[in-house]
Structures are given as structure tokens and as C-alpha cells.
mmCIF file of C-alpha atoms and ligand atoms in Angstrom:
data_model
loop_
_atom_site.group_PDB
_atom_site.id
_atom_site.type_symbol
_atom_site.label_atom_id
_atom_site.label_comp_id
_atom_site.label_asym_id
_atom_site.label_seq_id
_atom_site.Cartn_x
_atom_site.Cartn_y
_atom_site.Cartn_z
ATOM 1 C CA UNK A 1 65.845 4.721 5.306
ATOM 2 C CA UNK A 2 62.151 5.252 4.053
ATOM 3 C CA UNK A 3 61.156 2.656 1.991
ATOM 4 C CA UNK A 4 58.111 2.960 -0.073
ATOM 5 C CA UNK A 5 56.218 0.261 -1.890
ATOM 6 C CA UNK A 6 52.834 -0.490 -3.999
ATOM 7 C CA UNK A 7 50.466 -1.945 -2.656
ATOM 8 C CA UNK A 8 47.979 -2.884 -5.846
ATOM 9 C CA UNK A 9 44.243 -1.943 -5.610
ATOM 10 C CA UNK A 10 41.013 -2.402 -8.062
ATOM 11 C CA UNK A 11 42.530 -2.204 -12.001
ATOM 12 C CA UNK A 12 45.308 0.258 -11.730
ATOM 13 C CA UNK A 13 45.277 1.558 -8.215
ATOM 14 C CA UNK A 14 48.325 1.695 -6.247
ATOM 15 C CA UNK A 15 48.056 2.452 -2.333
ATOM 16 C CA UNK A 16 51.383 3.301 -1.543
ATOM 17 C CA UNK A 17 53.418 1.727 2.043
ATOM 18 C CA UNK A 18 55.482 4.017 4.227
ATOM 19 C CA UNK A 19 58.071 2.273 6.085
ATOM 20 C CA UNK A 20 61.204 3.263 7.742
ATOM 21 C CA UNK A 21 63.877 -0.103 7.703
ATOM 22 C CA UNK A 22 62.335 -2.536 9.460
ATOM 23 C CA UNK A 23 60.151 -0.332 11.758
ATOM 24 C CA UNK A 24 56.769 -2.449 12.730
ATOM 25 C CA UNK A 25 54.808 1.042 12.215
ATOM 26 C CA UNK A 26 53.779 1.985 8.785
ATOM 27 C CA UNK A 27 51.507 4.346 6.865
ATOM 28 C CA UNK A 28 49.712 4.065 3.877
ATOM 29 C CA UNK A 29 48.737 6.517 1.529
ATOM 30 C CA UNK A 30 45.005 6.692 -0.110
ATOM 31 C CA UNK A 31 43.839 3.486 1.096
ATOM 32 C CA UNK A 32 41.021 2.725 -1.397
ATOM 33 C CA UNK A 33 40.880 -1.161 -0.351
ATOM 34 C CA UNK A 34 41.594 -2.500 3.038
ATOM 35 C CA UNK A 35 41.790 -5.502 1.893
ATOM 36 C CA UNK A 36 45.421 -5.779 -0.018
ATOM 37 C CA UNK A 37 46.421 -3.913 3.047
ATOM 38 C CA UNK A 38 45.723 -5.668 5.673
ATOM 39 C CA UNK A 39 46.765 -8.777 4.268
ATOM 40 C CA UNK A 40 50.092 -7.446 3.575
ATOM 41 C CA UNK A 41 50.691 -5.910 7.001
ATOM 42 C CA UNK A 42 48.795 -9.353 8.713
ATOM 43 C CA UNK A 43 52.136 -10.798 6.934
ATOM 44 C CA UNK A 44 54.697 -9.149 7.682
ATOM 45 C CA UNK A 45 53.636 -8.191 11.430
ATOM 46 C CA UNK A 46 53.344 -4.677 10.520
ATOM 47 C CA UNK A 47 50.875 -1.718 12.115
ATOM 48 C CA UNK A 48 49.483 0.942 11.068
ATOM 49 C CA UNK A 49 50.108 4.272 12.510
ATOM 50 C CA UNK A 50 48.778 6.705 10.039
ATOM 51 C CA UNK A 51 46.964 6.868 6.846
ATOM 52 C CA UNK A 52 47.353 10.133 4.539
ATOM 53 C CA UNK A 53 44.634 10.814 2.213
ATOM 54 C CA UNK A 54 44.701 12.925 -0.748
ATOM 55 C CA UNK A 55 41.337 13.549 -1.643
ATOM 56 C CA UNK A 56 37.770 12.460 -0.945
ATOM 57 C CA UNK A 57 37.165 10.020 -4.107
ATOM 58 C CA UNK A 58 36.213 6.412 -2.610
ATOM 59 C CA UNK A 59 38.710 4.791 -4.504
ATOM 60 C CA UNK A 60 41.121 6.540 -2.359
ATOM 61 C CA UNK A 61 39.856 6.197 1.083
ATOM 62 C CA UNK A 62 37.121 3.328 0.522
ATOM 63 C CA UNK A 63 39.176 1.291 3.028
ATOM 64 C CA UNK A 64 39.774 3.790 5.856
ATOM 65 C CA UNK A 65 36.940 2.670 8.103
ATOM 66 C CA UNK A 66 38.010 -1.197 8.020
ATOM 67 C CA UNK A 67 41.606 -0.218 9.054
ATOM 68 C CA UNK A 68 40.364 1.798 11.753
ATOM 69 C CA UNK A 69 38.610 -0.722 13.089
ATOM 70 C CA UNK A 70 41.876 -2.900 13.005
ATOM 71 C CA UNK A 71 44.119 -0.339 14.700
ATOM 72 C CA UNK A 72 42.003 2.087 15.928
ATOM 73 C CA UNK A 73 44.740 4.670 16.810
ATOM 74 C CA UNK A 74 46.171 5.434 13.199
ATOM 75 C CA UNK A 75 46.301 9.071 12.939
ATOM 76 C CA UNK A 76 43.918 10.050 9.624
ATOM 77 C CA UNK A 77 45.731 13.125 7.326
ATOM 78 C CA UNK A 78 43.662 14.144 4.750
ATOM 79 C CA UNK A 79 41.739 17.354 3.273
ATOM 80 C CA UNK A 80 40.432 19.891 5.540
ATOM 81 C CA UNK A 81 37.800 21.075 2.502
ATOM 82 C CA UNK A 82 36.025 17.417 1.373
ATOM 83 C CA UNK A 83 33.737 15.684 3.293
ATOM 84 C CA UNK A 84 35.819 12.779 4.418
ATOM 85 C CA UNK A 85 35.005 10.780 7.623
ATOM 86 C CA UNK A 86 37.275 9.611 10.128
ATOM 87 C CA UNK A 87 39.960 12.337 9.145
ATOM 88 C CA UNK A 88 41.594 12.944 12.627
ATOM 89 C CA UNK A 89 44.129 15.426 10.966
ATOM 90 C CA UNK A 90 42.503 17.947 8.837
ATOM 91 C CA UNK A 91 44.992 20.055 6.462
ATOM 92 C CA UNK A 92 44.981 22.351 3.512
ATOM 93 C CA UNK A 93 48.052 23.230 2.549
ATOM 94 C CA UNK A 94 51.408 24.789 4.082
ATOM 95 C CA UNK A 95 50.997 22.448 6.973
ATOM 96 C CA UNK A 96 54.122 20.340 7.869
ATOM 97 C CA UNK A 97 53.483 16.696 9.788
ATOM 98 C CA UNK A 98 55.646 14.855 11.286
ATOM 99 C CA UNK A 99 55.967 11.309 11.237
ATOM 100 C CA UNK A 100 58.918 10.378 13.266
ATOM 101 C CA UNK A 101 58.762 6.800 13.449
ATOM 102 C CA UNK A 102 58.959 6.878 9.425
ATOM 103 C CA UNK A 103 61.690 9.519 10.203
ATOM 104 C CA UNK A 104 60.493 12.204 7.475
ATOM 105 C CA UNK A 105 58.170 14.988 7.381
ATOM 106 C CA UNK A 106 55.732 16.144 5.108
ATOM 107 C CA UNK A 107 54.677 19.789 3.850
ATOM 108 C CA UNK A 108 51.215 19.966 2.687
ATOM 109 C CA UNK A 109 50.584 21.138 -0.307
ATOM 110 C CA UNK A 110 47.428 22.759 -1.456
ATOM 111 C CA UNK A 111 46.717 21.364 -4.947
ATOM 112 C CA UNK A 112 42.964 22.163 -6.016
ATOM 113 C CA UNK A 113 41.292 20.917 -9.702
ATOM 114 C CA UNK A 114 40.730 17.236 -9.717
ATOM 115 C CA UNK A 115 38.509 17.962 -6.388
ATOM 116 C CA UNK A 116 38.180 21.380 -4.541
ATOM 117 C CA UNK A 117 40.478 20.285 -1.959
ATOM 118 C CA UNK A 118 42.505 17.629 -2.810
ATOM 119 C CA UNK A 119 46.137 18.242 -1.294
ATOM 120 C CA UNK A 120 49.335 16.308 -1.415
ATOM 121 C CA UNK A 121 51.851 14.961 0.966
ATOM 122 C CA UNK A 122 55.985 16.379 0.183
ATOM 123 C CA UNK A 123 58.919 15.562 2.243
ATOM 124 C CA UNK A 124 62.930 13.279 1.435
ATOM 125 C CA UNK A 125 62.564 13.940 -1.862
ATOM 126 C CA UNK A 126 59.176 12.390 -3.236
ATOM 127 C CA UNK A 127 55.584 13.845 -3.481
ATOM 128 C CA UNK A 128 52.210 11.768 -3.268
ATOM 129 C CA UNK A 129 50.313 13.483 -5.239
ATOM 130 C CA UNK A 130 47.253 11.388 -5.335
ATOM 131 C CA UNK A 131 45.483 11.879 -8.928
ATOM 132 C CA UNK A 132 46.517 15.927 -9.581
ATOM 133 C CA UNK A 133 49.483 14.613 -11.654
ATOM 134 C CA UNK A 134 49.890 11.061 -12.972
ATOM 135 C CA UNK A 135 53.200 10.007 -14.617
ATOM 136 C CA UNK A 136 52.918 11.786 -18.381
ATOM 137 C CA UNK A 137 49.217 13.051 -17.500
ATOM 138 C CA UNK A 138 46.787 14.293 -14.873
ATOM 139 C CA UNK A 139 44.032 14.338 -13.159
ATOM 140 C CA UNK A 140 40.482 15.291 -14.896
ATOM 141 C CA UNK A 141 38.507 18.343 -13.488
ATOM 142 C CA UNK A 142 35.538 16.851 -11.592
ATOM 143 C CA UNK A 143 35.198 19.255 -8.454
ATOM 144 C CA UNK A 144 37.537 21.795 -8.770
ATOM 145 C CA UNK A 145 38.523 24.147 -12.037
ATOM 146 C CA UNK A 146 40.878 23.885 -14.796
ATOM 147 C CA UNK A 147 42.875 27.060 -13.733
ATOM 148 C CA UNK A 148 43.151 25.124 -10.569
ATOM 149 C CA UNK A 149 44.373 22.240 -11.956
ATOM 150 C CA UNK A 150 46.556 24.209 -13.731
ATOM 151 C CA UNK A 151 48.337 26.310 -11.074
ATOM 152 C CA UNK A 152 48.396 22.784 -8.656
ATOM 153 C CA UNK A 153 50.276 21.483 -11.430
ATOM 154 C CA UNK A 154 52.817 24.691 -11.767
ATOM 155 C CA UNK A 155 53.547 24.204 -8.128
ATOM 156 C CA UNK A 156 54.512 20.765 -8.639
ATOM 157 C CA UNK A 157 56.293 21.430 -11.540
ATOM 158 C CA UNK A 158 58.494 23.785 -9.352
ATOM 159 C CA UNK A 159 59.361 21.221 -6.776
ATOM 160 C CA UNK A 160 63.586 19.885 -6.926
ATOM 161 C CA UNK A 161 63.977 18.123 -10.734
ATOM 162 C CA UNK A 162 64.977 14.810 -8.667
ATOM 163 C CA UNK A 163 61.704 14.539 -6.499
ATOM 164 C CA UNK A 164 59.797 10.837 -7.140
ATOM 165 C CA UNK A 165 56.971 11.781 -7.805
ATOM 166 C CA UNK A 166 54.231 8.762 -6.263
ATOM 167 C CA UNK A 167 50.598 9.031 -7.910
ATOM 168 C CA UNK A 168 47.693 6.872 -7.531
ATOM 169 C CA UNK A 169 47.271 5.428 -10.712
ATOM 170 C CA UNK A 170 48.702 3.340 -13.410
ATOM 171 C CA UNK A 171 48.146 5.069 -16.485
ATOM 172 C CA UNK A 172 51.234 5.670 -17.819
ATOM 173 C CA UNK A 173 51.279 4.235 -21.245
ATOM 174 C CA UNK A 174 48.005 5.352 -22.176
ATOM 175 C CA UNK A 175 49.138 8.936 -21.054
ATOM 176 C CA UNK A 176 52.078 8.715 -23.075
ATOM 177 C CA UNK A 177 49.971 7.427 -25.921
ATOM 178 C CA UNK A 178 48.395 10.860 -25.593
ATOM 179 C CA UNK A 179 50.969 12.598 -25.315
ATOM 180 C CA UNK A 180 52.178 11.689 -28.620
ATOM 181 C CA UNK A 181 49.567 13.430 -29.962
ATOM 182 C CA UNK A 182 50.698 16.734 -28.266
ATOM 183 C CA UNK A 183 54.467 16.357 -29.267
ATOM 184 C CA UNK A 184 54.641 13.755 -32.070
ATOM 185 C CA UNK A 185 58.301 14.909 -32.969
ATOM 186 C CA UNK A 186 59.829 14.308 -29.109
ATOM 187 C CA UNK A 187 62.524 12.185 -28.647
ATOM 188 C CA UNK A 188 62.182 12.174 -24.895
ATOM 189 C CA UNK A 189 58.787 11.000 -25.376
ATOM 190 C CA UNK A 190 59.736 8.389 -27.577
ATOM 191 C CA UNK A 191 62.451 7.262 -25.502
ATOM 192 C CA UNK A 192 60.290 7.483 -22.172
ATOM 193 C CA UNK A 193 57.121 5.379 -23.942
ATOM 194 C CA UNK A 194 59.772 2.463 -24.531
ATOM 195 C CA UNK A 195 61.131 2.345 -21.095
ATOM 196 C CA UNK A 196 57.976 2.478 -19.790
ATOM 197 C CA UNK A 197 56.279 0.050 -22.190
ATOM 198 C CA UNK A 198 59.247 -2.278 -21.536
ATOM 199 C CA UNK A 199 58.673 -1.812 -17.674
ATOM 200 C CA UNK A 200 55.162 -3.059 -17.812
ATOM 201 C CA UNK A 201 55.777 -5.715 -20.516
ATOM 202 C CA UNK A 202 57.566 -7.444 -17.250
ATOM 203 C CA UNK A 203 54.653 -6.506 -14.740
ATOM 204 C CA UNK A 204 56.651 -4.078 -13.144
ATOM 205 C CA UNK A 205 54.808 -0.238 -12.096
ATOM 206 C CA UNK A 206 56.081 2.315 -14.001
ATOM 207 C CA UNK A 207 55.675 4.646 -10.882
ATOM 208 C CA UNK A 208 57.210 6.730 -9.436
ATOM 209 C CA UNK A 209 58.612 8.734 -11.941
ATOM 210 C CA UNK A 210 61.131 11.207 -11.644
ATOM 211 C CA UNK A 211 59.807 14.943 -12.098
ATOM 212 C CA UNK A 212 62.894 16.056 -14.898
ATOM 213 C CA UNK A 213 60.940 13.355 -17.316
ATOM 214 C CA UNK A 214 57.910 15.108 -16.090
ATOM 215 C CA UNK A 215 59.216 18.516 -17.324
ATOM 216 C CA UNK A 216 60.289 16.658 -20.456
ATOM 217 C CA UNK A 217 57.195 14.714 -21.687
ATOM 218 C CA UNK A 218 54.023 15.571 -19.257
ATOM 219 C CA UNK A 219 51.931 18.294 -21.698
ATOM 220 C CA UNK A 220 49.986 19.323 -18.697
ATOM 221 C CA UNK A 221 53.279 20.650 -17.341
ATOM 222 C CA UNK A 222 54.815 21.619 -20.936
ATOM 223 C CA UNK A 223 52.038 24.116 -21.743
ATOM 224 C CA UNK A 224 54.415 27.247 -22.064
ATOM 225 C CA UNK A 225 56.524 25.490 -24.806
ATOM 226 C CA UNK A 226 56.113 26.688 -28.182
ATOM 227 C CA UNK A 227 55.496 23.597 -29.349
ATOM 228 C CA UNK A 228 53.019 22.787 -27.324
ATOM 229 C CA UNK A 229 50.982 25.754 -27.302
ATOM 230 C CA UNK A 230 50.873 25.239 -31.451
ATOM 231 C CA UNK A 231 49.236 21.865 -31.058
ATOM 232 C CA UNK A 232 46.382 23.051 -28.600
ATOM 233 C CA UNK A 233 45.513 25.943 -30.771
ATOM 234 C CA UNK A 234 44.700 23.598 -33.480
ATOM 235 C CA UNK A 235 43.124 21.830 -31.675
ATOM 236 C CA UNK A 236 41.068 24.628 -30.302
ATOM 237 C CA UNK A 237 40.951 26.279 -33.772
ATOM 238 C CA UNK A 238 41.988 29.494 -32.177
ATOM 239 C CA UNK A 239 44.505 31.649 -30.332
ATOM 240 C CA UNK A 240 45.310 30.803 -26.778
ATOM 241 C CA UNK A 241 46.973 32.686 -24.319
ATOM 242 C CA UNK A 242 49.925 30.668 -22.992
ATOM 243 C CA UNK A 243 49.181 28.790 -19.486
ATOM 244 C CA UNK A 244 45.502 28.418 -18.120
ATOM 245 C CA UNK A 245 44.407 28.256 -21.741
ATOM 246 C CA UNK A 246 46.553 25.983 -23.043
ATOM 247 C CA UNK A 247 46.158 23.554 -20.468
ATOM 248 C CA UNK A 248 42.750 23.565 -20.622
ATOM 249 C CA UNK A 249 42.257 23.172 -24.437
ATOM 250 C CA UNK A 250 44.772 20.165 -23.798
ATOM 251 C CA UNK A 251 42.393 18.675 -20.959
ATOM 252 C CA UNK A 252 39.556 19.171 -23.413
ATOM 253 C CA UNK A 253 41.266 17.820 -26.110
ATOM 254 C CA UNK A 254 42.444 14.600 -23.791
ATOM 255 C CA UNK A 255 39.018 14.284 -22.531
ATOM 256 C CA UNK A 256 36.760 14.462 -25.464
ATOM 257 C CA UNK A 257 39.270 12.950 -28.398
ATOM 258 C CA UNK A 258 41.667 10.658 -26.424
ATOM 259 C CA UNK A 259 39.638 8.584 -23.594
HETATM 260 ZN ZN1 ZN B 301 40.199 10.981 -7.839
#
């Protein structure tokens, strides 16, 4: 069985551990820090075979070049379009890779808009997504586009209801705080920010999350409901056409009002 865990990084980074039972090879995903990784696999005897990589911000793959240097013959996934070094395994999208000794296998996905070609890694059920979606949020628009963003997130959104869905950041509470402010009147909101809240009032991550709450609460995903669509356009002061629009007058609105 593939078991994935956190591995915590900087503030609110989690670098997420691939491993299949007790198989010594393991994989991490966006390795930002070697450090918390390598003392965790020093540990527990553990080697590392591969190391996926979502996109090309250092807090992401800051640590790839000191595990290299500790096992040398990891295989490197990560984004044919940024300028990453020591990728090994260049991809952009509708690629599948196999990992067998984790015993799963991963379609690429090409999800544009945070960066210009950021991608993520799905396969048994749960998506690393990196920082295009984050648990009741996403990612801002530094090197890619908001219609981008938008459309990455519509192909997540279209993914099975039940997939986990691992980003790369805790920021769930503030995201829900925010997402308050889009649909003050939702119950599954409410209900979500308490279960959450409680979750980190005991230390624990409130990733991954499940993609139905997603559906339910995420406004970046939500931006065809009528609801939702009424909020942005006061925001915006104007009419918006459902979709690109709305999402971005939602970004804006996040970005410039919120945090
Ligand atoms: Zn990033």
C-alpha cells in the first residue's frame, strides 16, 4: 500500500514522502529543504529513488542538489518548460511514469498559472498538485496567466470527487477565512473551517483534502455558481462573464483585499 506522509519544511511547507509498505526506496515530492529529509530517511534507513518536482520556485526544489549528492541515482521528474537543474525526467503534461517500487503510476498533468509550466503528479487516487490548488484556495499568478490558472484548476476540478488532493502548503485556515468572504451564507464552509480549525488546534496538517469539499467550499473552483459569480461582480463593480472572469476578479480580490 502507498503510504504518504509530511515531511515539514520552512513555515508552512510540506514535502510530501512516497513509500510503498515498508519498501527501503522512497520519493519525495518538491523537496524545498534537504535537510528534514535526509534526516528522516538517515532514520529510518530509507533511500531515495526519485524526486518529483512541480514547479521551479526554490522553495520547492531548494534541496534537490544536496540529495543528489547523497544518492546520486534518484531519478529527477519535474517541468519540461522552467529552468530547473538536475531534472533527469523532463515532462509537460499527458506523460505517464512509472514508479514500480512505490507500485503506482502517475499521469502528468499540464497545469499552467502559478508558473508557465508548473505540472502535477496523478495516479491511486491522489494528486500533488504543488501550489496550483491549495486546500480552500490557490496558487497566485506569478509566471503564468489567470486564464491559465483558471483552466489548470477546471481540470483538477474534473478529476474522481474522492481523489486526496496533496498541495504544498499549509494555508488552509487563512484560505477558508477568505473564503468566507466569497460565500458568507455556506454551511459547508462553516462546517469545513471548524474541522479544519479543530485539526490544527492539535498540530495536526489539515492536508490532504478530499476534492468533493473542494467542489463545495474552494471559490477558485466554485466560480460558475450563482452565488459566487454575485460576490465577484461586486467586488469588481461590474458584469463578469462566468469562468475566466470570475476567477480572476476573485484572485484580484484575494490578492489586493485579503493578504
Ligand atoms: Zn510556488
Amino acid at each position: 500500500m502507498l503510504n504518504i506522509r509530511p515531511i515539514l519544511a520552512f513555515d508552512d511547507n510540506y514535502i510530501w514522502l512516497l513509500q510503498h509498505d515498508s519498501n527501503p526506496r522512497v520519493a519525495v515530492v518538491d523537496p524545498g529543504d534537504e535537510t528534514p529529509v535526509v534526516d528522516l530517511l538517515k532514520q529510518e534507513g530509507l533511500e531515495l529513488a526519485a524526486i518529483l518536482i512541480t514547479h521551479k520556485h526554490g522553495d520547492h526544489t531548494g534541496g534537490v542538489r544536496g540529495l543528489l549528492d547523497l544518492w546520486p541515482n534518484a531519478v529527477v521528474f519535474g517541468p519540461a518548460n522552467e529552468p530547473i537543474a538536475s531534472i533527469t525526467q523532463r515532462v509537460s503534461g499527458g506523460e505517464r511514469i512509472e514508479l514500480p517500487w512505490l507500485g503506482v503510476e502517475f499521469e502528468v498533468m499540464d497545469v499552467p498559472g502559478h508558473t508557465e509550466g508548473h505540472v502535477a503528479y496523478y495516479g491511486a487516487g491522489v494528486l500533488f498538485c504543488g501550489d496550483t490548488m491549495f486546500a480552500a484556495g490557490c496558487g497566485r499568478v506569478f509566471s503564468g496567466t489567470h486564464e491559465q490558472l483558471h483552466h489548470s484548476l477546471q481540470s483538477i476540478a474534473a478529476l474522481p470527487v474522492d481523489t486526496k488532493v496533496y498541495c504544498a502548503h499549509e494555508y488552509t485556515l487563512a484560505n477558508l477565512g477568505f473564503a468566507k468572504w466569497v460565500e458568507p451564507d455556506s454551511e459547508p464552509l462553516q462546517a469545513r473551517f471548524q474541522r479544519d480549525a479543530d485539526l490544527r488546534g492539535r498540530g495536526e496538517p489539515t492536508v490532504p483534502s478530499v476534492l468533493k469539499d473542494e467542489l463545495d467550499t474552494n471559490p477558485f473552483l466554485r466560480v460558475g455558481e450563482p452565488n459566487v459569480i454575485e460576490a465577484a461582480e461586486r467586488y469588481a463593480g461590474r458584469k463578469l462573464v462566468a469562468g475566466a472572469e470570475v476567477f480572476t476578479a476573485i484572485r484580484n480580490w484575494k490578492d489586493r483585499e485579503y493578504d
